[in-house]
Amino acid sequence: MHAQQMISTHPHVQGRTNDVLIRCIEACYDCSQACTSCADACLAEDMVRQMAQCIRTCLDCADVCVTTGQISTRRTGSNERLIASMLQTCEEACRLCADECERHADAMEHCRICGEACRRCEHACQEARQTFARTVQ
Amino acid sequence: MHAQQMISTHPHVQGRTNDVLIRCIEACYDCSQACTSCADACLAEDMVRQMAQCIRTCLDCADVCVTTGQISTRRTGSNERLIASMLQTCEEACRLCADECERHADAMEHCRICGEACRRCEHACQEARQTFARTVQ
Amino acid sequence: MHAQQMISTHPHVQGRTNDVLIRCIEACYDCSQACTSCADACLAEDMVRQMAQCIRTCLDCADVCVTTGQISTRRTGSNERLIASMLQTCEEACRLCADECERHADAMEHCRICGEACRRCEHACQEARQTFARTVQ
Amino acid sequence: MHAQQMISTHPHVQGRTNDVLIRCIEACYDCSQACTSCADACLAEDMVRQMAQCIRTCLDCADVCVTTGQISTRRTGSNERLIASMLQTCEEACRLCADECERHADAMEHCRICGEACRRCEHACQEARQTFARTVQ
């Protein structure tokens, strides 16, 4: 992704990027795609009735992650409190979705991979939120 | 909107709707459209340089609101903790955006109307979150 | 929704609204919520395996409709060719989703209502696209 | 991104992936982030009044690209006609946004990079649409 390049050329950033937040943004877009894909793959499984909860958490996580990526991208003016709150919600969405996907990881490869993407995004949100209080950009 | 009709016919709801949450869902979609429109109108103002913060908060609020509407619509399985967290983030987004829009309400009619939509959605999220702990659907 | 009020106060519009397009914007947000809700309700049905295609078309239609509502809301500068193309894609998404939902309308009330929302949005997109060539705003 | 891994493990795909479409999905998420970032950076420029059209096309392109990525990810059931239509709309959004960004590429590095992301996504959509008629997945 071009997130690092794009944000570093913002007039108010000028190279002083919060790299932890940028890795989080990339993890959000990646996790959103993975969750959209996992919900779709679960829906095609023979045992779809057992996958309803997983589809639910994946659809929710996909929605939350892409919005977190969008909100966290902006640097004009300020909205730090909202980013911090959104990162917390996204961490929760990813944690709940990873917990659910990991239950099916042995039986379904898409759940194993999606669980990894969620866990990585969960940690990225957590780390971004921690540095967020100290770093402006 | 069809939110009331749609959710009341969900197999697990069967008419036992959380009407406060449904009003919140409708307020979210409405507020998202209003914020998209206000960011766009601010961008066309002669004094656009003074409107950059308002455009930022409107774009962020538009993204957060539509996701809150989507997440809060689902009733299959459960994800109550995520809905509660998202409602809190959305309440914050609406409050911050209303605060900013209200500063320009006398000079710009679109900011006055958008501020009202944000304030209504802020309160709807607050009320929905309060009933949420008690009501399942 | 506040779409009419918001767009009519845009500096470049100043009351000269394309009311057919505004009705289409409102139909798009409404249809997006209905489709999100119908996909979720189908997922909770005992016969979910027979509903996989309906869930797919509903999820796709929900995504397309909300983006069409967002794109069609903006009036600063111009992007008429994109709006026209997006309205055509949205008309297709709604038509395909209405066709699928209507197949289940007798058995499932949520499909009947969602089918109506899709059909209304399909026609709203069609009408908006027709007036679009002639009207600027 | 995990798009290749995720889609190749879908029960109906089982490794028979349309790699051109998968590259397009990744380009869509990347371009959406770049356009969100470029709209935001343009808004922070001193000459923001001259950037209004670029902000408009970037916001529109960001919305269209993420939806195209979502729609194109799903493989359960079928909705090929919608994907083809969406890819065409996305190609148009990217072309119009690249044209606008390239006009400012010499003066603003974020527009140069965003123009490249848009052009790459435009071509990825074009190629995906061409293979789409022949390949099912």
Coordinates of C-alpha atoms in Angstrom, one line a residue, chain A residues 52-53 56-57 59-61 63-64 66-67 70-71 74-83 85-86 88-90 92-93 95-96, chain B residues 52-53 56-57 59-61 63-64 66-67 70-71 74-83 85-86 88-90 92-93 95-96:
Chain A
A52 CA -23.7 -17.9 11.3
Q53 CA -21.9 -16.4 14.3
R56 CA -21.7 -12.1 11.8
T57 CA -18.5 -11.2 13.5
L59 CA -19.2 -8.8 8.6
D60 CA -19.1 -6.4 11.6
C61 CA -15.3 -6.5 11.7
D63 CA -17.2 -2.7 8.4
V64 CA -15.3 -1.4 11.5
V66 CA -12.3 -0.1 6.8
T67 CA -13.7 2.9 8.7
Q70 CA -10.2 5.9 6.7
I71 CA -10.5 7.9 10.0
R74 CA -6.6 12.0 7.9
R75 CA -4.2 14.6 9.2
T76 CA -5.8 18.0 8.4
G77 CA -7.0 19.8 11.5
S78 CA -7.3 17.4 14.4
N79 CA -9.7 14.7 15.6
E80 CA -7.3 12.7 17.9
R81 CA -10.0 11.8 20.5
L82 CA -12.2 10.2 17.8
I83 CA -9.2 8.2 16.3
S85 CA -12.0 5.9 20.4
M86 CA -12.3 4.2 16.9
Q88 CA -10.4 1.0 20.7
T89 CA -13.6 -0.2 19.0
C90 CA -11.6 -1.7 16.2
E92 CA -12.5 -5.0 20.2
A93 CA -14.0 -6.0 16.8
R95 CA -10.4 -9.5 19.1
L96 CA -13.9 -10.9 19.0
Chain B
A52 CA -10.9 22.7 6.9
Q53 CA -11.5 21.5 10.5
R56 CA -12.4 17.0 8.6
T57 CA -14.9 16.3 11.4
L59 CA -15.9 13.4 6.8
D60 CA -14.9 11.4 9.9
C61 CA -18.5 11.6 11.3
D63 CA -17.7 7.3 7.9
V64 CA -18.4 6.5 11.6
V66 CA -22.7 4.7 8.3
T67 CA -20.7 1.9 10.0
Q70 CA -24.6 -1.2 9.6
I71 CA -23.3 -2.8 12.7
R74 CA -27.5 -7.0 12.5
R75 CA -29.4 -9.5 14.9
T76 CA -28.0 -12.9 13.9
G77 CA -25.9 -14.5 16.6
S78 CA -24.6 -11.8 19.0
N79 CA -22.0 -9.0 19.0
E80 CA -23.5 -6.7 21.7
R81 CA -20.2 -5.6 23.1
L82 CA -19.1 -4.4 19.7
I83 CA -22.3 -2.5 19.1
S85 CA -18.4 0.3 21.8
M86 CA -19.4 1.5 18.3
Q88 CA -19.9 5.2 22.1
T89 CA -17.5 6.1 19.3
C90 CA -20.3 7.3 17.2
E92 CA -18.2 11.0 20.3
A93 CA -18.0 11.6 16.5
R95 CA -20.7 15.4 19.5
L96 CA -17.4 16.7 18.1

